[in-house]
Coordinates of C-alpha atoms in Angstrom, one line a residue:
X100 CA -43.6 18.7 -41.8
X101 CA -39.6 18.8 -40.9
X102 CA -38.2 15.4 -39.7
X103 CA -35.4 15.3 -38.0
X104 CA -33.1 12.3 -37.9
X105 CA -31.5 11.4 -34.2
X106 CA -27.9 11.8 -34.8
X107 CA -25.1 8.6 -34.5
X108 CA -21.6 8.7 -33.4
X109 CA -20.1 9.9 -37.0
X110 CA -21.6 13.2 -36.2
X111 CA -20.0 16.0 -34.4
X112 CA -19.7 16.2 -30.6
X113 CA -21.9 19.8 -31.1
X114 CA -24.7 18.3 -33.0
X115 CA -25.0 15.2 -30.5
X116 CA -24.8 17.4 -27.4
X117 CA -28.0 19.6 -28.8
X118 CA -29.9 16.5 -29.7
X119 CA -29.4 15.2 -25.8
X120 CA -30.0 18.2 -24.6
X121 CA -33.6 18.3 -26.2
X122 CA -34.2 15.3 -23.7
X123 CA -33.3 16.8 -21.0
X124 CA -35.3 16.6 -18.3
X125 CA -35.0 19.4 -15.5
X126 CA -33.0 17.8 -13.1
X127 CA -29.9 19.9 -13.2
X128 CA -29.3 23.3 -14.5
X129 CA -28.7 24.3 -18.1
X130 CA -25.1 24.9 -17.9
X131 CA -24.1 21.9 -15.7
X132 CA -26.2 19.2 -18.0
X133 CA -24.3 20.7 -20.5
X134 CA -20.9 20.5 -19.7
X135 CA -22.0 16.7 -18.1
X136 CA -23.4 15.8 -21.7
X137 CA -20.0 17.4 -23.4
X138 CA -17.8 15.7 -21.2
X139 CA -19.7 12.3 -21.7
X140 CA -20.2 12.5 -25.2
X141 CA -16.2 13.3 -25.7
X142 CA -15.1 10.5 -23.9
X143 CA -17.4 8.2 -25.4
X144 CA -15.8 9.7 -29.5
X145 CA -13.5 6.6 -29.4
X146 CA -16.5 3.9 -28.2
X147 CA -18.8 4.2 -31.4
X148 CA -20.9 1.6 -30.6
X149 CA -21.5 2.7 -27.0
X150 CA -22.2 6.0 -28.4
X151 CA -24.1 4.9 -30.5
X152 CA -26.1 3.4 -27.8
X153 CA -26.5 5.9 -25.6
X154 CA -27.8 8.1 -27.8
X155 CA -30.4 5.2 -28.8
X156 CA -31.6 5.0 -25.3
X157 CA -31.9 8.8 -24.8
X158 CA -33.9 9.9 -28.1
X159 CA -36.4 6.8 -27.9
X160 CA -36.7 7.2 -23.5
X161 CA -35.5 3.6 -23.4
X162 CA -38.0 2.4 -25.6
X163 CA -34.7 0.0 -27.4
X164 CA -32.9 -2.2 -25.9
X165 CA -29.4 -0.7 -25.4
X166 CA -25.7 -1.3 -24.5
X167 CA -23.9 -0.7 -21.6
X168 CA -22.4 3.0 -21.7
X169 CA -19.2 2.9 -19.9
X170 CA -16.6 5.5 -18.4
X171 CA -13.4 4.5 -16.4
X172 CA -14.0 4.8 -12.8
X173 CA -12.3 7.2 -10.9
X174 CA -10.5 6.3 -7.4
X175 CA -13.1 7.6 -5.1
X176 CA -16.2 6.5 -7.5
X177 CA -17.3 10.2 -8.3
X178 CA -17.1 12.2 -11.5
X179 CA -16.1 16.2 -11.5
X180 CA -18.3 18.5 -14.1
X181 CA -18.2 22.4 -13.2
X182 CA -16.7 21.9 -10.2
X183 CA -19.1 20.1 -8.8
X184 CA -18.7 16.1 -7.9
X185 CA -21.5 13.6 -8.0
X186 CA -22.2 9.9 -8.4
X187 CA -22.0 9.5 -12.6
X188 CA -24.7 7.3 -13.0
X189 CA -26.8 9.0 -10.5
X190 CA -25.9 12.4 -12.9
X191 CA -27.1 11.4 -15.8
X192 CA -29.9 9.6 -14.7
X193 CA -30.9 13.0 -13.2
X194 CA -30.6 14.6 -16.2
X195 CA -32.4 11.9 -18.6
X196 CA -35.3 10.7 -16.5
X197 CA -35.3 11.4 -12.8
X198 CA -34.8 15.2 -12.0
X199 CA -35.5 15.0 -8.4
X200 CA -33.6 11.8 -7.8
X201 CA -31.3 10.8 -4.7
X202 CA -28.2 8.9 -4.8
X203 CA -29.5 6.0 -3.0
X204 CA -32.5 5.5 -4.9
X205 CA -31.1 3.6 -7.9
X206 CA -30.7 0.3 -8.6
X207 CA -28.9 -1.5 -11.6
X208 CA -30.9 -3.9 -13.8
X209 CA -30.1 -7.5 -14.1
X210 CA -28.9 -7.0 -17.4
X211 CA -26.4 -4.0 -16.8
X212 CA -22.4 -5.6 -17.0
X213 CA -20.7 -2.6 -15.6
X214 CA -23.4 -0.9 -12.6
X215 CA -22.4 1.6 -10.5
X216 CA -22.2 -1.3 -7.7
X217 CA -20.6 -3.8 -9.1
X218 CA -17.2 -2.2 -8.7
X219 CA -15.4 -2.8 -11.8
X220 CA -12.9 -0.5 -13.7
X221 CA -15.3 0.8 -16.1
X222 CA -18.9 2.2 -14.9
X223 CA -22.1 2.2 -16.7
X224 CA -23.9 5.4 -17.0
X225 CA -26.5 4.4 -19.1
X226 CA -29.9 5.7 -17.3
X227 CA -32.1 3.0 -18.8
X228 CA -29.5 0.4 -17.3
X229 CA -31.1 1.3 -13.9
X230 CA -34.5 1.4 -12.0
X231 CA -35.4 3.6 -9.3
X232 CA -36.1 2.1 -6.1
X233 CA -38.1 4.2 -3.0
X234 CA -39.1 3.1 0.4
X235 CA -42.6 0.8 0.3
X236 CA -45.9 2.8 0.5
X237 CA -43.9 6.4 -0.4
X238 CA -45.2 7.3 -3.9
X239 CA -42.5 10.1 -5.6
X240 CA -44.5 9.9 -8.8
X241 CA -46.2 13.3 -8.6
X242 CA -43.3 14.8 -6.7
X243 CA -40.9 17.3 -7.9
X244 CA -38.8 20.0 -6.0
X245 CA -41.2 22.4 -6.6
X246 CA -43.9 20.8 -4.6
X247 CA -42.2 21.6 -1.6
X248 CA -44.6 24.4 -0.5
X249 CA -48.2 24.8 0.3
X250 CA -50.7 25.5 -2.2
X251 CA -50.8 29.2 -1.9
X252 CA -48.7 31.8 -4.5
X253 CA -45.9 30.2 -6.4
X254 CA -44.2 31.9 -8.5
X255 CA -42.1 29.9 -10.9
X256 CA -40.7 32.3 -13.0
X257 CA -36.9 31.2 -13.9
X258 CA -35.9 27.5 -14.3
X259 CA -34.4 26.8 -11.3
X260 CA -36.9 27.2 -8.6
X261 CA -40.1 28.2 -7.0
X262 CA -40.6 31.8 -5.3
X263 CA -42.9 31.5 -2.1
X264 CA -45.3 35.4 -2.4
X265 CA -48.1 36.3 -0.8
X266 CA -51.5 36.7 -3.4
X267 CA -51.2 39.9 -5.3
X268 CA -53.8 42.1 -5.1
X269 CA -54.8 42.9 -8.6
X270 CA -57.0 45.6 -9.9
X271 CA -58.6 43.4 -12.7
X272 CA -58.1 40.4 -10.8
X273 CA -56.8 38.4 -13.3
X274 CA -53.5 36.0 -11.1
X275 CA -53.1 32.3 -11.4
X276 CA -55.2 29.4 -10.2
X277 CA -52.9 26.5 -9.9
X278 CA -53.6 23.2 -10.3
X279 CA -51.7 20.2 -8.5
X280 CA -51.5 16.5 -8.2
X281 CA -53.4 14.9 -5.4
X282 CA -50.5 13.6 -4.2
X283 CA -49.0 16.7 -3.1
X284 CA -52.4 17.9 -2.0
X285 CA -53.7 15.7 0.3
X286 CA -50.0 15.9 2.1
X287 CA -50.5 20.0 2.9
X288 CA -54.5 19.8 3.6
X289 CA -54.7 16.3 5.2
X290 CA -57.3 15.7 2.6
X291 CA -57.7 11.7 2.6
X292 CA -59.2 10.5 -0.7
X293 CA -59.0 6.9 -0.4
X294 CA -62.3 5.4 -0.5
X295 CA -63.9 5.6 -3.9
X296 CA -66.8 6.9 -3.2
X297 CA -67.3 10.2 -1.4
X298 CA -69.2 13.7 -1.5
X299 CA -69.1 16.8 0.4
X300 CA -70.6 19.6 -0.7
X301 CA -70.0 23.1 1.4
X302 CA -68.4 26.4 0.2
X303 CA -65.3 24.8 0.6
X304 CA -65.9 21.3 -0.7
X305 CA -64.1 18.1 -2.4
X306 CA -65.2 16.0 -4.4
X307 CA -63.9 11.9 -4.9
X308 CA -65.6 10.1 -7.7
X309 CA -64.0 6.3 -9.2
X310 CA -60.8 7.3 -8.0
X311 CA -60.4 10.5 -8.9
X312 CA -60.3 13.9 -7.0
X313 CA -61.2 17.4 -7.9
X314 CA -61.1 20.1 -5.2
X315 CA -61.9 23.5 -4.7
X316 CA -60.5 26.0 -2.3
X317 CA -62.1 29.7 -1.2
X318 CA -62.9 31.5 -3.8
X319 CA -60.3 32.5 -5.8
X320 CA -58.0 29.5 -6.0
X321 CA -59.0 26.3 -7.6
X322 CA -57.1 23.2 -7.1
X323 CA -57.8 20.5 -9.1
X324 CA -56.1 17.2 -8.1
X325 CA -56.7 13.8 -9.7
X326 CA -55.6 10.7 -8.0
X327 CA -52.5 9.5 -9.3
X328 CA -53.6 6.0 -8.4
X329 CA -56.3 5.7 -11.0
X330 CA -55.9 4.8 -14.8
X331 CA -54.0 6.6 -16.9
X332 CA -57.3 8.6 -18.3
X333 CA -60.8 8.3 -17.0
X334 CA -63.6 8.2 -18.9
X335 CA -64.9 11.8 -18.3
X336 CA -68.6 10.7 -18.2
X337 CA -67.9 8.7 -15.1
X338 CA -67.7 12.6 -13.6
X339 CA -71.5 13.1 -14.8
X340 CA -73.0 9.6 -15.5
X341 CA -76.1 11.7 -16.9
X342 CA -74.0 12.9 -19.7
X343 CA -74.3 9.4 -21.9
X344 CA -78.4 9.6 -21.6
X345 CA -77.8 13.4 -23.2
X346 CA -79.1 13.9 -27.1
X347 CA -76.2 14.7 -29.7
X348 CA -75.7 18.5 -29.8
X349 CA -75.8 18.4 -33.5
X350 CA -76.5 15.4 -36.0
X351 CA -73.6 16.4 -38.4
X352 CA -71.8 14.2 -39.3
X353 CA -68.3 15.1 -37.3
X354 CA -64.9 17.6 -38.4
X355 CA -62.1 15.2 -40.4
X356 CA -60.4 16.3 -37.6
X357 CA -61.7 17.4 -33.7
X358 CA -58.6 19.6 -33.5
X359 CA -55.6 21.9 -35.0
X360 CA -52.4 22.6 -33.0
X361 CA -50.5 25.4 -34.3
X362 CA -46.8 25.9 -32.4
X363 CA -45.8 30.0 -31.6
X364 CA -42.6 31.3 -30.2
X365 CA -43.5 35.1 -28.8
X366 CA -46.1 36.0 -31.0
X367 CA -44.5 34.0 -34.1
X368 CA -46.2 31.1 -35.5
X369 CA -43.2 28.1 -35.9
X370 CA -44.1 25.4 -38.0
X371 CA -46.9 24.2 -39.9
X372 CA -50.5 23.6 -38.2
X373 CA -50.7 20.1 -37.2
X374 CA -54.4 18.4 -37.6
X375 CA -55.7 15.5 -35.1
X376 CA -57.7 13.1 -36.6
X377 CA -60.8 11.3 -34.3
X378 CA -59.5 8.1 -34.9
X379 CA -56.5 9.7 -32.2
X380 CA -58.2 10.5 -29.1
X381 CA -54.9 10.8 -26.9
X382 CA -52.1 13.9 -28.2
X383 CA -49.0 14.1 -27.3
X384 CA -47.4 17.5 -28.0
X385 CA -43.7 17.0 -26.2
X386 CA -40.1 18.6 -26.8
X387 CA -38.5 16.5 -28.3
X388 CA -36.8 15.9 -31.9
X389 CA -38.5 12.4 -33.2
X390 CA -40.1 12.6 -36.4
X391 CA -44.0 13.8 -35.4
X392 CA -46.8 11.7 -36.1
X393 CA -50.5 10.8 -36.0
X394 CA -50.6 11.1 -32.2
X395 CA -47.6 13.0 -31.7
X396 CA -46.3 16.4 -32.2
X397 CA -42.5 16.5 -31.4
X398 CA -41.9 20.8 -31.1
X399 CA -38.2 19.9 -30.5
X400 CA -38.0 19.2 -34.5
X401 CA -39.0 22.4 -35.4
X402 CA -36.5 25.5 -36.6
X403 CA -37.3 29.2 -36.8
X404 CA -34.5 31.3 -37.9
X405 CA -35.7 34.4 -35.6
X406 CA -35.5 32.1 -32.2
X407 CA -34.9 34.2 -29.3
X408 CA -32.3 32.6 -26.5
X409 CA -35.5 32.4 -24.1
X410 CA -36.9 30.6 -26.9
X411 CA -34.2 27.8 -27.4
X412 CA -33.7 27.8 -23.1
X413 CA -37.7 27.1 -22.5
X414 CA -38.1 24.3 -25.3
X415 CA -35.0 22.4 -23.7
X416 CA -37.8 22.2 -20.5
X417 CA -40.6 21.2 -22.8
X418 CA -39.8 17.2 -22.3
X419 CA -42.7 15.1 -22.1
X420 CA -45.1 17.8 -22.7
X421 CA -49.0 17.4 -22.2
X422 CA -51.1 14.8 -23.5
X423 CA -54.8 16.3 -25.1
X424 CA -57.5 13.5 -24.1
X425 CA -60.5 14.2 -26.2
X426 CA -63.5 12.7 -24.3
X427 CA -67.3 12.4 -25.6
X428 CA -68.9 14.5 -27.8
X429 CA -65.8 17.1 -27.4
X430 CA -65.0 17.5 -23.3
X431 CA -60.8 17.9 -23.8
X432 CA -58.8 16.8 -20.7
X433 CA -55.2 17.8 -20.2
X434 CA -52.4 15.9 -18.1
X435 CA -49.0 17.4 -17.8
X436 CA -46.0 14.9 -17.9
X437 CA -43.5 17.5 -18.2
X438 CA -41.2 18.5 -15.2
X439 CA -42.4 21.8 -15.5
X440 CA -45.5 23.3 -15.1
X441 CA -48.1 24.6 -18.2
X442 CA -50.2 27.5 -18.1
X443 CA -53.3 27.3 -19.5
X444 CA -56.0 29.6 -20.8
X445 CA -59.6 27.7 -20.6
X446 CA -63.0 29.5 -20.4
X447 CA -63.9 26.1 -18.7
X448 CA -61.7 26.3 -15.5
X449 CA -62.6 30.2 -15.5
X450 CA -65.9 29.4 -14.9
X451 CA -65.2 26.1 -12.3
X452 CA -63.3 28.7 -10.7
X453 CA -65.7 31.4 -10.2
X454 CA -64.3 33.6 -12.5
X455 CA -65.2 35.8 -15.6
X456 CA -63.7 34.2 -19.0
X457 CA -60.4 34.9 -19.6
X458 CA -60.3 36.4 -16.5
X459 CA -57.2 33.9 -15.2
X460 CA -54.2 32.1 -16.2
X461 CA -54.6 27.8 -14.8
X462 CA -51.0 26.7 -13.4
X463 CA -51.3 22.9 -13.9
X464 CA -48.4 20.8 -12.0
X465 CA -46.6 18.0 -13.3
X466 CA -48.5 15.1 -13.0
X467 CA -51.9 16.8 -13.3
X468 CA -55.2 15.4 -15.0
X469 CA -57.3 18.3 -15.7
X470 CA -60.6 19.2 -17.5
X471 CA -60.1 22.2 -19.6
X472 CA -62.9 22.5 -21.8
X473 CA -66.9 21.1 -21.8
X474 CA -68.6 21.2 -25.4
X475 CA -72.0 21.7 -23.7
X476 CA -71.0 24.5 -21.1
X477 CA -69.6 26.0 -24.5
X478 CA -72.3 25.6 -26.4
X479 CA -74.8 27.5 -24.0
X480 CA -72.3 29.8 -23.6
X481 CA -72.0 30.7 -27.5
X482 CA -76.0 30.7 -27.6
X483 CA -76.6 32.7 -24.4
X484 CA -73.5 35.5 -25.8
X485 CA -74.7 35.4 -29.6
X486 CA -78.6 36.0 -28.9
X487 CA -77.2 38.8 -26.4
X488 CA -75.0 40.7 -29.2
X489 CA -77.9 40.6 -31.7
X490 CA -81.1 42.0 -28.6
X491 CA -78.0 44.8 -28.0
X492 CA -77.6 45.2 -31.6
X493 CA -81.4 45.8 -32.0
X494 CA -81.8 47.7 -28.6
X495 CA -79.3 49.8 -30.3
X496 CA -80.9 50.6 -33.6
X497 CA -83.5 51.2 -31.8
X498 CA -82.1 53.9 -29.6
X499 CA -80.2 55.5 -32.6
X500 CA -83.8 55.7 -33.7
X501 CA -85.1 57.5 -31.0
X502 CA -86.9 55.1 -29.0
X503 CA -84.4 53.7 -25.7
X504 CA -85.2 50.9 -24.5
X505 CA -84.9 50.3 -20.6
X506 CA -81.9 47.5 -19.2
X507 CA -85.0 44.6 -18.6
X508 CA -85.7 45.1 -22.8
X509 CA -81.9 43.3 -23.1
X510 CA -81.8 41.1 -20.4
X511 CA -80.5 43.4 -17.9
X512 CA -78.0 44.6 -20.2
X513 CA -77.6 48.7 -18.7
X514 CA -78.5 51.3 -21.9
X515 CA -75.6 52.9 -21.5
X516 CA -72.0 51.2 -21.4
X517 CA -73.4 48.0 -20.8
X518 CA -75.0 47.9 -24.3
X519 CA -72.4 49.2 -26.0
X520 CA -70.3 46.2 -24.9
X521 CA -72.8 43.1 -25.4
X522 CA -73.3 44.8 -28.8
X523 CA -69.4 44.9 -29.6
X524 CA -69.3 41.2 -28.9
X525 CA -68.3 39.4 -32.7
X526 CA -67.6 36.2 -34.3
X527 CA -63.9 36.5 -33.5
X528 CA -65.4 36.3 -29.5
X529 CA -67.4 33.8 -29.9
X530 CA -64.5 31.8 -31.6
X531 CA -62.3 32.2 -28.7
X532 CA -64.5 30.0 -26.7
X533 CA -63.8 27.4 -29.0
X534 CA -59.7 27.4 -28.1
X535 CA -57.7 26.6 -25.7
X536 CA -54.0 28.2 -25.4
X537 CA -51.4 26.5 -23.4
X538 CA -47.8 28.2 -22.3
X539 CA -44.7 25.5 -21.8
X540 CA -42.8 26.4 -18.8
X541 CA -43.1 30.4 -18.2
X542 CA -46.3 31.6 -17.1
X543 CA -48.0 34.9 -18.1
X544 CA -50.1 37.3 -16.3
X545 CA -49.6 40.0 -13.2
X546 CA -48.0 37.1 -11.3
X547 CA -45.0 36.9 -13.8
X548 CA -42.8 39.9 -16.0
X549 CA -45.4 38.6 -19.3
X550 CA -48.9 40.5 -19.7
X551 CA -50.3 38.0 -22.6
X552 CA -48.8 34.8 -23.4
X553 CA -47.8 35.8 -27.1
X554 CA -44.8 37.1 -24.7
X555 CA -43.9 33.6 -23.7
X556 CA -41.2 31.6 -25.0
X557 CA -43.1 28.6 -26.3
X558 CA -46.7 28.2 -26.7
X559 CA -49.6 26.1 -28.5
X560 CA -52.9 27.1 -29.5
X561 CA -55.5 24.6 -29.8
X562 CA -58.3 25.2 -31.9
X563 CA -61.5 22.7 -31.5
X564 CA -63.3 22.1 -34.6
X565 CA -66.8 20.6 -33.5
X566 CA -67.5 23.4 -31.3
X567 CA -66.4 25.8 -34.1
X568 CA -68.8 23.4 -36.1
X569 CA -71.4 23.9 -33.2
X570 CA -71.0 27.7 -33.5
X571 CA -71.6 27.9 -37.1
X572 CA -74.9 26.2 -37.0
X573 CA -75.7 29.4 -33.8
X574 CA -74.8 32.0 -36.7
X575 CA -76.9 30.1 -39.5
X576 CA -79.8 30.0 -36.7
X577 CA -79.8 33.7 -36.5
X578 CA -83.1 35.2 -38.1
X579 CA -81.4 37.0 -41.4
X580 CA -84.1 40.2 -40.7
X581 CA -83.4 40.8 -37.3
X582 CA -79.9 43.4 -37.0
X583 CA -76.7 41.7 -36.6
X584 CA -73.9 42.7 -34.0
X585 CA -70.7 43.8 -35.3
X586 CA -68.4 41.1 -36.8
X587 CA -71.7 38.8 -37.7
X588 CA -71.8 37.2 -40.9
X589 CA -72.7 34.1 -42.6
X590 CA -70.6 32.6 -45.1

């Protein structure tokens, strides 16, 4: 795979802008950051080492020790950048780590020579030089500006903001369930989550369990909100402690690898397929240009020659990305660190949210912790659809024979179009229970101008190799007399 080297202060202005651009983080728009990183970078051309630096503490996020990056101060303390005037170090900071910060929420590390507040000539705008400080008991972790509105339809459809619509009323019923932090949730419900322990169960019901929260709400939005008090990932059989006393669903011995990420732009595939191994339970798939590795796949470092200009402006969102938890046997959590939403497509949260697979696009917030697949609700599910195909198959021989059998004869599967369908159902369905898709920053769907998400900018797809290990051993369980819907084969 293509590694790409973080550039230093011998290369040109251009190539450094685009490589702090990657790292971007959401706070301002596109064209200001840009003109702010240009203008930086250019007065910095003549400071090599503070450069040098700065672009050390912006490609690792601070994860090196790093000089003070200085620009003369003005006479009223603020900085002009496309006719706009700001605080500098509140600007960049903005633009490298906090995108919803205020001016008076920074503080300057011990360490920093030339802070904002000291008052010297020179002023350090280095973003890991300074911490951000909030009024006691006000958590802003899980907040971002587009949390400013109840849970009902948001539409975020362009970078910049949040459009407030009623629910659309859709023929096939196929809109967005969103998913957001617990923070922001329990501040528009006045749902209070703070003991531990707690259960209500009602149409309308929520759930608390070892510090986390998942919630439902009517019955076509599902809002699942984990507390963002609790560790960093739960073990998911604290959600069902009955799931450690369950038998193995197989005894094969497992995949080299319990997933394959493969990276598309529109509906061209970017990059080579990256494999996780087992012995990396936690993936980080983020924008950004490091070199990738064992439990990181870095999109930013990845070149297409055909890449659209929606393309290039969604991957500059990407940032942090998602992390992929793989729990258990192979239950596959999801939290989003970006600053932008993800949209997922999950079979699992179709079904926690009442709905027919593939029958919705899940909206996860920044900040969310989300459940996305379960190996055993798969694994019935493959059974339950594979022994359905092959009755229909056989009901239908059996009517092309003369002899039609009544709807009870395939478990209530109607003679007519009904049995046509279940009999049409192939490996290639069955395989899609076993992936996941996941769409960085635009969202598809009739809530946004994409149908599928092979019209999104920038998009994964996730395949899961011990439930596709799980539905080979259905196929080879299939009696080789009995007729075979369309599609089945055994290799």
């Amino acid at each position: 795979m293509m590694s790409t080297q973080a550039p230093t202060s011998a290369d040109a202005c251009l190539s450094i802008v685009h490589s702090l651009m990657c790292h971007r983080q959401g706070g301002e728009s596109e064209s200001f950051a840009k003109r702010a990183i240009e203008s930086l970078v250019k007065k910095l051309k003549e400071k090599r080492d503070e450069l040098d630096g700065l672009i050390t503490a912006i490609t690792t996020n601070g994860a090196h020790p790093s000089k003070c990056v200085t620009i003369q101060r003005t006479l009223d303390g603020r900085l002009q950048v496309a006719g706009r005037k700001g605080f500098p170090h509140v600007i960049y900071a903005r633009i490298w780590r906090w995108p919803d910060l205020h001016k008076n929420e920074l503080k300057h590390a011990k360490f920093c020579q030339f802070a904002f507040d000291l008052k010297q000539d020179s002023v350090c705008v280095n973003p890991y030089h300074y911490e951000r400080v909030v009024a006691p008991g006000i958590d802003l972790s899980g907040l971002t500006l587009q949390h400013a509105g109840p849970p009902g339809r948001l539409v975020k459809d362009e970078y910049g903001g949040e459009i407030h619509m009623d629910r659309r009323q859709s023929g096939d019923g196929n809109d967005t369930v969103q998913h957001q932090p617990a923070e922001t949730y329990s501040r528009i419900m006045g749902a209070d989550c703070s003991t531990s322990n707690c259960l209500k169960t009602s149409s309308e019901f929520l759930v608390c369990i070892a510090g986390s929260t998942t919630t439902w709400v009517g019955d076509s939005t599902a809002t699942y909100a984990p507390n963002l008090t609790a560790a960093p990932y739960w073990n998911a059989t604290q959600m069902s402690p009955d799931v450690q006393s369950l038998p193995p669903l197989t005894t094969q011995p497992a995949p080299e690898f319990w997933c394959t990420i493969t990276y598309f732009e529109l509906d061209q595939q970017v990059g080579e397929t990256f494999k996780v191994p087992y012995s990396c339970s936690t993936e980080t798939v983020d924008g950004y240009t490091d070199p990738s590795s064992i439990d990181r796949f870095c999109l930013g470092q990845l070149s297409n020659v055909h890449r659209t200009e929606a393309s290039e402006r969604a991957r500059l969102h990407i940032g942090k990305g998602v992390h992929l938890n793989y729990r258990g046997e192979g239950d596959v959590w999801i939290r989003c660190v970006s600053d932008h939403s993800v949209f997922v497509q999950s079979y699992y949260l179709d079904r926690e949210a009442g709905r027919a697979p593939g029958d919705a696009v899940h909206k996860i917030y920044p900040s969310a912790f989300i459940k996305v697949f379960d190996i055993r609700q798969c694994h019935r599910q493959m059974q339950e659809q594979a022994a359905t195909a092959q009755a229909a198959a056989a009901a239908q021989a059996a009517a092309v024979a003369g002899n039609i059998p009544g709807s009870a004869a395939v478990g209530g599967i109607a003679p007519a179009v009904g049995l046509s369908a279940a009999a049409g159902i192939g490996v290639d369905d069955l395989r899609r229970l076993c992936i996941l898709r996941l769409s960085f920053v635009k969202g598809w769907g009739p809530d946004y101008p994409r149908k599928s998400i092979k019209e999104t900018p920038c998009w994964i797809e996730v395949q899961l190799h011990r439930p596709l290990q799980l539905l080979d051993e259905v196929l080879q369980s299939m009696p080789l007399n009995d007729p075979r819907p369309r599609g089945f084969f055994l290799g």
